[in-house]
Short mmCIF file of C-alpha atoms in Angstrom, two decimals:
data_model
loop_
_atom_site.label_atom_id
_atom_site.label_comp_id
_atom_site.label_asym_id
_atom_site.label_seq_id
_atom_site.Cartn_x
_atom_site.Cartn_y
_atom_site.Cartn_z
CA UNK A 5 0.02 0.61 -0.06
CA UNK A 6 1.63 3.82 -0.78
CA UNK A 7 0.68 6.77 1.61
CA UNK A 8 0.51 9.59 -0.33
CA UNK A 9 1.91 12.79 1.40
CA UNK A 10 0.21 15.67 1.71
CA UNK A 11 1.84 18.78 -0.12
CA UNK A 12 2.69 21.88 1.17
CA UNK A 13 -0.48 23.68 -0.83
CA UNK A 14 -2.55 21.15 0.58
CA UNK A 15 -1.57 21.79 4.27
CA UNK A 16 -1.40 25.49 3.78
CA UNK A 17 -5.25 25.63 1.68
CA UNK A 18 -6.51 23.13 5.06
CA UNK A 19 -4.95 25.10 8.05
CA UNK A 20 -6.92 28.56 6.41
CA UNK A 21 -10.70 26.46 6.06
CA UNK A 22 -9.78 25.82 9.72
CA UNK A 23 -8.45 29.24 10.98
CA UNK A 24 -11.75 30.61 8.49
CA UNK A 25 -13.80 28.43 10.83
CA UNK A 26 -12.52 29.65 13.80
CA UNK A 27 -12.56 33.33 12.77
CA UNK A 28 -16.17 33.11 12.16
CA UNK A 29 -17.30 31.72 15.33
CA UNK A 30 -16.28 34.92 17.10
CA UNK A 31 -19.02 37.64 17.14
CA UNK A 32 -18.64 41.02 15.32
CA UNK A 33 -20.00 43.88 15.93
CA UNK A 34 -22.45 44.75 13.12
CA UNK A 35 -24.26 47.71 13.66
CA UNK A 36 -25.25 49.97 17.06
CA UNK A 37 -27.66 52.57 16.78
CA UNK A 38 -27.35 54.98 17.90
CA UNK A 39 -24.14 54.57 15.41
CA UNK A 40 -21.00 54.66 15.59
CA UNK A 41 -20.47 58.68 15.78
CA UNK A 42 -24.76 59.42 15.27
CA UNK A 43 -25.67 63.18 17.67
CA UNK A 44 -29.19 63.11 17.59
CA UNK A 45 -32.36 63.21 20.53
CA UNK A 46 -31.36 60.84 23.56
CA UNK A 47 -31.97 56.95 22.87
CA UNK A 48 -34.43 55.58 25.27
CA UNK A 49 -32.49 52.02 24.87
CA UNK A 50 -28.90 51.26 22.45
CA UNK A 51 -28.93 48.11 20.23
CA UNK A 52 -25.84 46.24 19.07
CA UNK A 53 -26.69 43.69 17.03
CA UNK A 54 -24.05 41.18 16.06
CA UNK A 55 -22.35 38.67 13.34
CA UNK A 56 -23.43 35.41 16.05
CA UNK A 57 -25.70 34.81 19.40
CA UNK A 58 -24.49 36.10 22.22
CA UNK A 59 -24.35 33.96 25.65
CA UNK A 60 -26.39 36.07 27.39
CA UNK A 61 -24.44 35.42 31.01
CA UNK A 62 -21.14 35.91 29.73
CA UNK A 63 -22.39 38.91 27.45
CA UNK A 64 -22.58 43.21 28.97
CA UNK A 65 -22.29 46.81 29.12
CA UNK A 66 -21.30 49.70 30.74
CA UNK A 67 -22.29 52.90 29.34
CA UNK A 68 -20.49 55.91 30.34
CA UNK A 69 -21.02 59.92 30.05
CA UNK A 70 -17.02 61.34 29.04
CA UNK A 71 -17.41 64.63 27.85
CA UNK A 72 -20.20 66.85 29.29
CA UNK A 73 -20.33 70.06 27.36
CA UNK A 74 -17.97 73.30 28.82
CA UNK A 75 -16.69 70.51 31.49
CA UNK A 76 -13.87 67.87 31.23
CA UNK A 77 -13.52 65.17 33.96
CA UNK A 78 -12.83 60.92 34.14
CA UNK A 79 -15.62 59.34 31.93
CA UNK A 80 -19.01 58.64 34.47
CA UNK A 81 -20.40 55.62 34.54
CA UNK A 82 -24.22 56.10 33.02
CA UNK A 83 -27.07 53.16 35.20
CA UNK A 84 -28.42 51.62 33.27
CA UNK A 85 -30.29 47.70 32.38
CA UNK A 86 -28.13 45.40 29.85
CA UNK A 87 -30.20 42.83 28.86
CA UNK A 88 -30.52 40.38 25.69
CA UNK A 89 -33.31 41.55 22.52
CA UNK A 90 -35.35 39.02 21.65
CA UNK A 91 -33.19 38.45 18.82
CA UNK A 92 -30.50 35.98 19.84
CA UNK A 93 -28.07 38.88 18.54
CA UNK A 94 -28.84 41.34 19.72
CA UNK A 95 -27.87 43.43 22.81
CA UNK A 96 -29.57 45.72 24.91
CA UNK A 97 -28.75 49.16 26.81
CA UNK A 98 -30.76 50.34 28.13
CA UNK A 99 -30.49 53.73 30.61
CA UNK A 100 -32.17 54.62 33.84
CA UNK A 101 -32.74 58.18 33.20
CA UNK A 102 -32.99 60.11 30.07
CA UNK A 103 -29.95 60.62 29.13
CA UNK A 104 -28.39 64.52 28.79
CA UNK A 105 -26.39 66.25 26.50
CA UNK A 106 -22.58 64.95 25.98
CA UNK A 107 -20.67 62.15 24.58
CA UNK A 108 -21.41 58.73 25.52
CA UNK A 109 -19.49 55.37 25.47
CA UNK A 110 -20.58 51.81 25.91
CA UNK A 111 -17.83 49.54 26.46
CA UNK A 112 -19.04 45.70 25.02
CA UNK A 113 -17.87 42.06 25.82
CA UNK A 114 -19.64 39.91 23.68
CA UNK A 115 -19.42 35.86 24.45
CA UNK A 116 -20.59 33.85 22.05
CA UNK A 117 -21.08 29.48 21.83
CA UNK A 118 -17.32 29.33 21.38
CA UNK A 119 -16.63 31.70 24.86
CA UNK A 120 -13.82 33.21 23.82
CA UNK A 121 -14.71 37.15 25.04
CA UNK A 122 -14.90 39.65 22.28
CA UNK A 123 -14.28 43.46 23.34
CA UNK A 124 -15.30 47.14 21.70
CA UNK A 125 -16.95 50.58 22.35
CA UNK A 126 -19.26 52.62 20.83
CA UNK A 127 -18.91 56.47 20.87
CA UNK A 128 -22.05 58.87 20.54
CA UNK A 129 -23.74 62.01 21.21
CA UNK A 130 -26.63 63.63 22.71
CA UNK A 131 -27.32 67.04 22.52
#
């Protein structure tokens, strides 16, 4: 019986396919509402839409006010409820009180079935 040795090209192709499959398992932020860099009225809730279903017990977010008109300050935490949406790929951040004028940042952590945490942030302004 003769064994066939895989060529370097075949090994590279199989490795690439394996790595692309693993990379696709990480959740990616697809969109947010308000969108990154948006300016407008205070939102009742902030929605983050990901590419993968989230494991809600390991995913979460913090809402911070990073700038207030005419006032320099360190980021201030804003009380908000974080929950999953009706779509398992959505995270909802609902401020406890209406947001006042200023710049806000949502620092998020998303975990999908691969259990690898991915982090990021979204910044928006309230007029």
